[in-house]
Amino acid sequence: MVTDGEYRVHQQGLVKEMFTMDSSTTLAVARKYADAVAAKDFGAVAALFTEDIVWHQPGNHRLAGAHVGGDAVNQMLGAQMAATNGTLEITPTGPTMVNGALFTIPVHFSARRDGAEMSMDGIDVFRVEDDRIAEVWLFSADQDAENAFWDAN
């Protein structure tokens, strides 16, 4: 069990690491990620993840929540692609922004499944450790619509 004091020390170290990391490493990882997503090369995407990656999928639908570990994240991404018969598209809509170990990409994403359609903007935020993606937070412009899409029958 981690004590409150140990947690605060860990968090302080993490915050220091996030803002003192060389931004060129973060930018290189961001570019690799964006290229792999654009090519729908999910093997290359998965290769960028740390073993203990945490992926925060927003909402209150069947795929939402914190997915911990590469296997869990890959299962969730695979479920998205299977549910949409591969129609899920993610397109950057602006420049990648980097701050230490963090980068963000404004995106537009769309998909079709079972007669339902989804098309909206979002912001994807990533935390890099060494040269791998360690954590991901997604933000959707219309979370209610995304929830309805993933839970549509």
Short mmCIF file of N, CA and C in Angstrom, two decimals:
data_model
loop_
_atom_site.label_atom_id
_atom_site.label_comp_id
_atom_site.label_asym_id
_atom_site.label_seq_id
_atom_site.Cartn_x
_atom_site.Cartn_y
_atom_site.Cartn_z
N MET A 1 0.84 -1.19 0.00
CA MET A 1 0.00 0.00 0.00
C MET A 1 0.88 1.25 0.00
N VAL A 2 0.50 2.22 -0.76
CA VAL A 2 1.24 3.47 -0.85
C VAL A 2 0.65 4.47 0.14
N THR A 3 1.51 5.07 0.93
CA THR A 3 1.03 6.07 1.88
C THR A 3 0.81 7.39 1.17
N ASP A 4 0.07 8.29 1.82
CA ASP A 4 -0.17 9.61 1.25
C ASP A 4 1.14 10.32 0.96
N GLY A 5 2.10 10.22 1.87
CA GLY A 5 3.39 10.87 1.69
C GLY A 5 4.14 10.32 0.49
N GLU A 6 4.12 8.98 0.32
CA GLU A 6 4.78 8.37 -0.82
C GLU A 6 4.09 8.80 -2.12
N TYR A 7 2.77 8.89 -2.09
CA TYR A 7 2.02 9.30 -3.28
C TYR A 7 2.38 10.73 -3.66
N ARG A 8 2.45 11.63 -2.67
CA ARG A 8 2.81 13.02 -2.97
C ARG A 8 4.22 13.10 -3.54
N VAL A 9 5.15 12.32 -3.01
CA VAL A 9 6.52 12.33 -3.54
C VAL A 9 6.51 11.82 -4.98
N HIS A 10 5.76 10.73 -5.23
CA HIS A 10 5.66 10.21 -6.59
C HIS A 10 5.07 11.27 -7.52
N GLN A 11 3.98 11.92 -7.10
CA GLN A 11 3.34 12.93 -7.93
C GLN A 11 4.28 14.10 -8.18
N GLN A 12 5.03 14.52 -7.17
CA GLN A 12 5.96 15.63 -7.35
C GLN A 12 7.03 15.25 -8.36
N GLY A 13 7.53 14.02 -8.27
CA GLY A 13 8.53 13.56 -9.23
C GLY A 13 7.97 13.49 -10.63
N LEU A 14 6.73 13.03 -10.75
CA LEU A 14 6.08 12.94 -12.04
C LEU A 14 5.88 14.32 -12.65
N VAL A 15 5.42 15.26 -11.86
CA VAL A 15 5.23 16.63 -12.36
C VAL A 15 6.56 17.21 -12.81
N LYS A 16 7.61 17.01 -12.02
CA LYS A 16 8.93 17.52 -12.42
C LYS A 16 9.36 16.87 -13.73
N GLU A 17 9.16 15.55 -13.86
CA GLU A 17 9.54 14.85 -15.08
C GLU A 17 8.74 15.35 -16.28
N MET A 18 7.46 15.62 -16.07
CA MET A 18 6.60 16.04 -17.18
C MET A 18 7.07 17.35 -17.79
N PHE A 19 7.62 18.23 -16.99
CA PHE A 19 7.98 19.55 -17.51
C PHE A 19 9.47 19.76 -17.69
N THR A 20 10.28 18.76 -17.38
CA THR A 20 11.70 18.89 -17.61
C THR A 20 12.20 17.94 -18.70
N MET A 21 11.32 17.08 -19.21
CA MET A 21 11.72 16.16 -20.27
C MET A 21 12.04 16.96 -21.53
N ASP A 22 12.97 16.45 -22.30
CA ASP A 22 13.36 17.07 -23.56
C ASP A 22 12.18 17.02 -24.54
N SER A 23 11.70 18.17 -24.95
CA SER A 23 10.53 18.24 -25.83
C SER A 23 10.76 17.60 -27.19
N SER A 24 12.01 17.50 -27.62
CA SER A 24 12.26 16.90 -28.93
C SER A 24 11.91 15.41 -28.91
N THR A 25 12.14 14.73 -27.79
CA THR A 25 11.74 13.33 -27.66
C THR A 25 10.23 13.21 -27.73
N THR A 26 9.54 14.08 -27.01
CA THR A 26 8.08 14.07 -26.99
C THR A 26 7.53 14.32 -28.39
N LEU A 27 8.09 15.29 -29.09
CA LEU A 27 7.63 15.60 -30.45
C LEU A 27 7.86 14.42 -31.39
N ALA A 28 8.99 13.74 -31.25
CA ALA A 28 9.27 12.57 -32.10
C ALA A 28 8.23 11.47 -31.86
N VAL A 29 7.88 11.23 -30.59
CA VAL A 29 6.86 10.23 -30.27
C VAL A 29 5.52 10.67 -30.84
N ALA A 30 5.19 11.95 -30.71
CA ALA A 30 3.93 12.48 -31.24
C ALA A 30 3.83 12.26 -32.74
N ARG A 31 4.90 12.51 -33.44
CA ARG A 31 4.90 12.34 -34.90
C ARG A 31 4.71 10.88 -35.27
N LYS A 32 5.41 9.98 -34.56
CA LYS A 32 5.25 8.54 -34.83
C LYS A 32 3.80 8.11 -34.60
N TYR A 33 3.22 8.60 -33.51
CA TYR A 33 1.84 8.25 -33.18
C TYR A 33 0.89 8.75 -34.27
N ALA A 34 1.01 10.02 -34.64
CA ALA A 34 0.12 10.60 -35.65
C ALA A 34 0.25 9.87 -36.99
N ASP A 35 1.47 9.53 -37.38
CA ASP A 35 1.68 8.80 -38.64
C ASP A 35 1.04 7.42 -38.59
N ALA A 36 1.20 6.72 -37.45
CA ALA A 36 0.64 5.38 -37.32
C ALA A 36 -0.89 5.41 -37.32
N VAL A 37 -1.48 6.38 -36.63
CA VAL A 37 -2.94 6.51 -36.61
C VAL A 37 -3.47 6.82 -38.00
N ALA A 38 -2.81 7.74 -38.70
CA ALA A 38 -3.25 8.11 -40.05
C ALA A 38 -3.21 6.91 -40.98
N ALA A 39 -2.23 6.03 -40.79
CA ALA A 39 -2.09 4.84 -41.63
C ALA A 39 -2.94 3.68 -41.13
N LYS A 40 -3.66 3.88 -40.01
CA LYS A 40 -4.42 2.81 -39.34
C LYS A 40 -3.51 1.61 -39.05
N ASP A 41 -2.27 1.90 -38.70
CA ASP A 41 -1.29 0.87 -38.35
C ASP A 41 -1.29 0.71 -36.84
N PHE A 42 -2.26 -0.05 -36.34
CA PHE A 42 -2.43 -0.15 -34.89
C PHE A 42 -1.35 -1.00 -34.23
N GLY A 43 -0.63 -1.78 -35.00
CA GLY A 43 0.55 -2.46 -34.47
C GLY A 43 1.63 -1.45 -34.12
N ALA A 44 1.82 -0.47 -35.00
CA ALA A 44 2.80 0.59 -34.73
C ALA A 44 2.33 1.47 -33.58
N VAL A 45 1.02 1.73 -33.50
CA VAL A 45 0.49 2.50 -32.38
C VAL A 45 0.79 1.77 -31.07
N ALA A 46 0.46 0.49 -31.02
CA ALA A 46 0.67 -0.31 -29.80
C ALA A 46 2.14 -0.37 -29.41
N ALA A 47 3.03 -0.38 -30.39
CA ALA A 47 4.46 -0.43 -30.10
C ALA A 47 4.95 0.83 -29.40
N LEU A 48 4.18 1.91 -29.47
CA LEU A 48 4.56 3.16 -28.81
C LEU A 48 4.14 3.20 -27.34
N PHE A 49 3.35 2.23 -26.89
CA PHE A 49 2.84 2.24 -25.52
C PHE A 49 3.84 1.62 -24.54
N THR A 50 3.89 2.19 -23.32
CA THR A 50 4.60 1.52 -22.23
C THR A 50 3.77 0.30 -21.84
N GLU A 51 4.39 -0.64 -21.14
CA GLU A 51 3.66 -1.85 -20.71
C GLU A 51 2.50 -1.50 -19.79
N ASP A 52 2.68 -0.45 -18.99
CA ASP A 52 1.66 -0.09 -18.00
C ASP A 52 0.89 1.17 -18.39
N ILE A 53 0.73 1.39 -19.69
CA ILE A 53 -0.01 2.56 -20.18
C ILE A 53 -1.38 2.65 -19.50
N VAL A 54 -1.83 3.88 -19.31
CA VAL A 54 -3.19 4.12 -18.82
C VAL A 54 -3.89 4.98 -19.87
N TRP A 55 -5.00 4.46 -20.40
CA TRP A 55 -5.77 5.13 -21.43
C TRP A 55 -7.11 5.52 -20.82
N HIS A 56 -7.39 6.81 -20.74
CA HIS A 56 -8.62 7.32 -20.15
C HIS A 56 -9.63 7.58 -21.28
N GLN A 57 -10.53 6.64 -21.48
CA GLN A 57 -11.57 6.76 -22.51
C GLN A 57 -12.78 7.43 -21.85
N PRO A 58 -13.17 8.62 -22.31
CA PRO A 58 -14.21 9.37 -21.60
C PRO A 58 -15.61 8.78 -21.80
N GLY A 59 -16.50 9.19 -20.93
CA GLY A 59 -17.90 8.87 -21.10
C GLY A 59 -18.42 7.85 -20.12
N ASN A 60 -19.65 7.42 -20.40
CA ASN A 60 -20.28 6.38 -19.59
C ASN A 60 -20.90 5.33 -20.49
N HIS A 61 -20.16 4.92 -21.49
CA HIS A 61 -20.60 3.89 -22.43
C HIS A 61 -19.79 2.62 -22.19
N ARG A 62 -20.04 1.59 -22.95
CA ARG A 62 -19.45 0.28 -22.70
C ARG A 62 -17.92 0.23 -22.87
N LEU A 63 -17.34 1.18 -23.58
CA LEU A 63 -15.88 1.19 -23.77
C LEU A 63 -15.19 2.25 -22.92
N ALA A 64 -15.95 3.01 -22.14
CA ALA A 64 -15.39 4.10 -21.33
C ALA A 64 -14.66 3.57 -20.11
N GLY A 65 -13.78 4.42 -19.59
CA GLY A 65 -13.08 4.10 -18.35
C GLY A 65 -11.58 4.15 -18.54
N ALA A 66 -10.88 3.85 -17.45
CA ALA A 66 -9.42 3.80 -17.48
C ALA A 66 -9.00 2.38 -17.84
N HIS A 67 -8.33 2.25 -18.95
CA HIS A 67 -7.83 0.96 -19.42
C HIS A 67 -6.34 0.93 -19.09
N VAL A 68 -5.93 -0.04 -18.28
CA VAL A 68 -4.56 -0.08 -17.76
C VAL A 68 -3.81 -1.26 -18.36
N GLY A 69 -2.67 -0.97 -18.97
CA GLY A 69 -1.83 -2.00 -19.57
C GLY A 69 -2.07 -2.10 -21.07
N GLY A 70 -1.02 -2.46 -21.77
CA GLY A 70 -1.09 -2.55 -23.23
C GLY A 70 -2.17 -3.49 -23.72
N ASP A 71 -2.33 -4.65 -23.07
CA ASP A 71 -3.35 -5.60 -23.51
C ASP A 71 -4.74 -5.00 -23.40
N ALA A 72 -5.04 -4.34 -22.28
CA ALA A 72 -6.36 -3.74 -22.07
C ALA A 72 -6.63 -2.63 -23.08
N VAL A 73 -5.63 -1.80 -23.34
CA VAL A 73 -5.80 -0.71 -24.30
C VAL A 73 -5.99 -1.27 -25.71
N ASN A 74 -5.20 -2.26 -26.07
CA ASN A 74 -5.33 -2.85 -27.40
C ASN A 74 -6.68 -3.53 -27.58
N GLN A 75 -7.20 -4.17 -26.51
CA GLN A 75 -8.54 -4.77 -26.58
C GLN A 75 -9.60 -3.70 -26.83
N MET A 76 -9.50 -2.58 -26.11
CA MET A 76 -10.47 -1.51 -26.26
C MET A 76 -10.40 -0.91 -27.68
N LEU A 77 -9.20 -0.65 -28.17
CA LEU A 77 -9.05 -0.12 -29.53
C LEU A 77 -9.56 -1.12 -30.56
N GLY A 78 -9.28 -2.39 -30.35
CA GLY A 78 -9.78 -3.44 -31.25
C GLY A 78 -11.30 -3.51 -31.24
N ALA A 79 -11.90 -3.34 -30.05
CA ALA A 79 -13.35 -3.35 -29.94
C ALA A 79 -13.96 -2.17 -30.70
N GLN A 80 -13.29 -1.02 -30.65
CA GLN A 80 -13.78 0.14 -31.41
C GLN A 80 -13.74 -0.14 -32.91
N MET A 81 -12.64 -0.70 -33.37
CA MET A 81 -12.52 -0.98 -34.80
C MET A 81 -13.50 -2.07 -35.24
N ALA A 82 -13.69 -3.09 -34.41
CA ALA A 82 -14.63 -4.16 -34.75
C ALA A 82 -16.05 -3.64 -34.78
N ALA A 83 -16.44 -2.83 -33.79
CA ALA A 83 -17.80 -2.31 -33.72
C ALA A 83 -18.13 -1.41 -34.91
N THR A 84 -17.11 -0.75 -35.44
CA THR A 84 -17.34 0.18 -36.54
C THR A 84 -16.95 -0.41 -37.90
N ASN A 85 -16.65 -1.70 -37.92
CA ASN A 85 -16.21 -2.35 -39.16
C ASN A 85 -15.09 -1.57 -39.82
N GLY A 86 -14.19 -1.02 -38.99
CA GLY A 86 -13.03 -0.30 -39.50
C GLY A 86 -13.30 1.10 -40.01
N THR A 87 -14.51 1.63 -39.74
CA THR A 87 -14.83 2.98 -40.25
C THR A 87 -14.34 4.10 -39.34
N LEU A 88 -13.84 3.77 -38.17
CA LEU A 88 -13.36 4.81 -37.26
C LEU A 88 -12.19 5.55 -37.90
N GLU A 89 -12.36 6.85 -38.06
CA GLU A 89 -11.33 7.71 -38.65
C GLU A 89 -10.95 8.78 -37.64
N ILE A 90 -9.66 8.99 -37.47
CA ILE A 90 -9.16 10.04 -36.59
C ILE A 90 -8.23 10.92 -37.42
N THR A 91 -8.57 12.20 -37.52
CA THR A 91 -7.82 13.12 -38.37
C THR A 91 -7.36 14.31 -37.55
N PRO A 92 -6.05 14.58 -37.51
CA PRO A 92 -5.59 15.80 -36.84
C PRO A 92 -6.17 17.03 -37.52
N THR A 93 -6.57 18.02 -36.71
CA THR A 93 -7.16 19.24 -37.27
C THR A 93 -6.32 20.47 -37.00
N GLY A 94 -5.19 20.28 -36.34
CA GLY A 94 -4.32 21.40 -36.02
C GLY A 94 -2.96 20.88 -35.64
N PRO A 95 -2.08 21.78 -35.26
CA PRO A 95 -0.71 21.37 -34.94
C PRO A 95 -0.63 20.60 -33.63
N THR A 96 0.35 19.70 -33.56
CA THR A 96 0.68 19.03 -32.31
C THR A 96 1.35 20.05 -31.41
N MET A 97 0.94 20.07 -30.15
CA MET A 97 1.52 21.01 -29.19
C MET A 97 2.25 20.21 -28.12
N VAL A 98 3.46 20.64 -27.77
CA VAL A 98 4.32 19.91 -26.85
C VAL A 98 4.71 20.80 -25.68
N ASN A 99 4.68 20.21 -24.49
CA ASN A 99 5.15 20.89 -23.29
C ASN A 99 5.82 19.83 -22.42
N GLY A 100 7.14 19.76 -22.48
CA GLY A 100 7.88 18.76 -21.71
C GLY A 100 7.49 17.36 -22.15
N ALA A 101 6.97 16.55 -21.23
CA ALA A 101 6.60 15.17 -21.53
C ALA A 101 5.16 15.04 -22.02
N LEU A 102 4.48 16.16 -22.20
CA LEU A 102 3.09 16.14 -22.64
C LEU A 102 2.97 16.63 -24.07
N PHE A 103 2.05 16.00 -24.82
CA PHE A 103 1.68 16.57 -26.11
C PHE A 103 0.19 16.42 -26.30
N THR A 104 -0.35 17.28 -27.13
CA THR A 104 -1.78 17.25 -27.42
C THR A 104 -1.98 17.42 -28.92
N ILE A 105 -3.03 16.75 -29.40
CA ILE A 105 -3.37 16.82 -30.81
C ILE A 105 -4.87 17.12 -30.91
N PRO A 106 -5.25 18.25 -31.54
CA PRO A 106 -6.67 18.46 -31.81
C PRO A 106 -7.07 17.53 -32.97
N VAL A 107 -8.21 16.87 -32.83
CA VAL A 107 -8.61 15.87 -33.81
C VAL A 107 -10.08 16.02 -34.19
N HIS A 108 -10.42 15.42 -35.31
CA HIS A 108 -11.81 15.18 -35.68
C HIS A 108 -11.92 13.67 -35.84
N PHE A 109 -12.96 13.09 -35.23
CA PHE A 109 -13.13 11.65 -35.37
C PHE A 109 -14.55 11.33 -35.79
N SER A 110 -14.65 10.26 -36.57
CA SER A 110 -15.96 9.86 -37.08
C SER A 110 -15.98 8.35 -37.25
N ALA A 111 -17.19 7.81 -37.23
CA ALA A 111 -17.37 6.37 -37.42
C ALA A 111 -18.83 6.08 -37.69
N ARG A 112 -19.08 4.87 -38.22
CA ARG A 112 -20.43 4.39 -38.44
C ARG A 112 -20.54 2.99 -37.83
N ARG A 113 -21.72 2.72 -37.27
CA ARG A 113 -21.99 1.36 -36.78
C ARG A 113 -23.49 1.15 -36.65
N ASP A 114 -23.97 0.04 -37.13
CA ASP A 114 -25.37 -0.37 -36.94
C ASP A 114 -26.35 0.77 -37.21
N GLY A 115 -26.14 1.52 -38.28
CA GLY A 115 -27.05 2.61 -38.63
C GLY A 115 -26.81 3.91 -37.88
N ALA A 116 -25.93 3.89 -36.90
CA ALA A 116 -25.61 5.11 -36.15
C ALA A 116 -24.35 5.74 -36.74
N GLU A 117 -24.27 7.07 -36.64
CA GLU A 117 -23.08 7.78 -37.10
C GLU A 117 -22.61 8.74 -36.02
N MET A 118 -21.31 8.94 -35.99
CA MET A 118 -20.70 9.87 -35.04
C MET A 118 -19.67 10.68 -35.82
N SER A 119 -19.64 11.98 -35.57
CA SER A 119 -18.66 12.85 -36.20
C SER A 119 -18.49 14.07 -35.30
N MET A 120 -17.29 14.23 -34.72
CA MET A 120 -17.09 15.36 -33.81
C MET A 120 -15.61 15.65 -33.62
N ASP A 121 -15.38 16.78 -33.01
CA ASP A 121 -14.02 17.19 -32.68
C ASP A 121 -13.65 16.72 -31.29
N GLY A 122 -12.34 16.69 -31.04
CA GLY A 122 -11.85 16.33 -29.73
C GLY A 122 -10.42 16.80 -29.55
N ILE A 123 -9.94 16.58 -28.36
CA ILE A 123 -8.55 16.87 -28.01
C ILE A 123 -7.99 15.61 -27.38
N ASP A 124 -6.86 15.16 -27.86
CA ASP A 124 -6.17 14.00 -27.29
C ASP A 124 -4.90 14.50 -26.61
N VAL A 125 -4.72 14.11 -25.35
CA VAL A 125 -3.56 14.53 -24.56
C VAL A 125 -2.77 13.29 -24.18
N PHE A 126 -1.45 13.36 -24.31
CA PHE A 126 -0.57 12.22 -24.08
C PHE A 126 0.55 12.60 -23.13
N ARG A 127 0.97 11.62 -22.33
CA ARG A 127 2.15 11.79 -21.49
C ARG A 127 3.18 10.76 -21.94
N VAL A 128 4.40 11.22 -22.17
CA VAL A 128 5.48 10.38 -22.66
C VAL A 128 6.46 10.09 -21.54
N GLU A 129 6.89 8.85 -21.43
CA GLU A 129 7.98 8.44 -20.54
C GLU A 129 9.07 7.86 -21.42
N ASP A 130 10.28 8.35 -21.25
CA ASP A 130 11.39 7.96 -22.12
C ASP A 130 10.95 8.21 -23.56
N ASP A 131 10.76 7.18 -24.34
CA ASP A 131 10.33 7.40 -25.73
C ASP A 131 9.05 6.62 -26.03
N ARG A 132 8.18 6.47 -25.02
CA ARG A 132 6.93 5.73 -25.17
C ARG A 132 5.77 6.52 -24.58
N ILE A 133 4.58 6.21 -25.03
CA ILE A 133 3.37 6.83 -24.50
C ILE A 133 2.95 6.08 -23.25
N ALA A 134 2.87 6.82 -22.13
CA ALA A 134 2.55 6.21 -20.84
C ALA A 134 1.12 6.47 -20.39
N GLU A 135 0.51 7.54 -20.90
CA GLU A 135 -0.84 7.86 -20.47
C GLU A 135 -1.52 8.71 -21.55
N VAL A 136 -2.85 8.47 -21.69
CA VAL A 136 -3.63 9.16 -22.71
C VAL A 136 -4.95 9.60 -22.09
N TRP A 137 -5.33 10.85 -22.37
CA TRP A 137 -6.63 11.39 -21.97
C TRP A 137 -7.31 11.89 -23.24
N LEU A 138 -8.56 11.48 -23.46
CA LEU A 138 -9.32 11.93 -24.61
C LEU A 138 -10.46 12.84 -24.15
N PHE A 139 -10.72 13.86 -24.93
CA PHE A 139 -11.81 14.79 -24.65
C PHE A 139 -12.66 14.92 -25.91
N SER A 140 -13.97 14.78 -25.77
CA SER A 140 -14.88 14.81 -26.91
C SER A 140 -15.75 16.07 -26.83
N ALA A 141 -16.03 16.66 -27.99
CA ALA A 141 -16.84 17.87 -28.04
C ALA A 141 -18.29 17.62 -27.62
N ASP A 142 -18.78 16.42 -27.85
CA ASP A 142 -20.17 16.09 -27.51
C ASP A 142 -20.20 14.70 -26.88
N GLN A 143 -19.90 14.65 -25.59
CA GLN A 143 -19.78 13.36 -24.92
C GLN A 143 -21.10 12.57 -24.93
N ASP A 144 -22.23 13.26 -24.81
CA ASP A 144 -23.52 12.56 -24.84
C ASP A 144 -23.72 11.84 -26.17
N ALA A 145 -23.37 12.49 -27.26
CA ALA A 145 -23.50 11.87 -28.59
C ALA A 145 -22.54 10.69 -28.72
N GLU A 146 -21.34 10.82 -28.19
CA GLU A 146 -20.40 9.70 -28.25
C GLU A 146 -20.91 8.53 -27.42
N ASN A 147 -21.44 8.82 -26.24
CA ASN A 147 -22.01 7.75 -25.39
C ASN A 147 -23.11 7.01 -26.15
N ALA A 148 -24.02 7.77 -26.78
CA ALA A 148 -25.13 7.15 -27.52
C ALA A 148 -24.61 6.31 -28.69
N PHE A 149 -23.57 6.78 -29.36
CA PHE A 149 -23.01 6.04 -30.49
C PHE A 149 -22.48 4.69 -30.04
N TRP A 150 -21.64 4.66 -29.00
CA TRP A 150 -21.02 3.40 -28.59
C TRP A 150 -22.01 2.45 -27.97
N ASP A 151 -23.11 2.97 -27.44
CA ASP A 151 -24.11 2.08 -26.83
C ASP A 151 -25.27 1.75 -27.77
N ALA A 152 -25.24 2.26 -29.01
CA ALA A 152 -26.31 1.97 -29.98
C ALA A 152 -26.34 0.47 -30.28
N ASN A 153 -27.53 -0.06 -30.49
CA ASN A 153 -27.67 -1.51 -30.79
C ASN A 153 -27.54 -1.75 -32.26
#
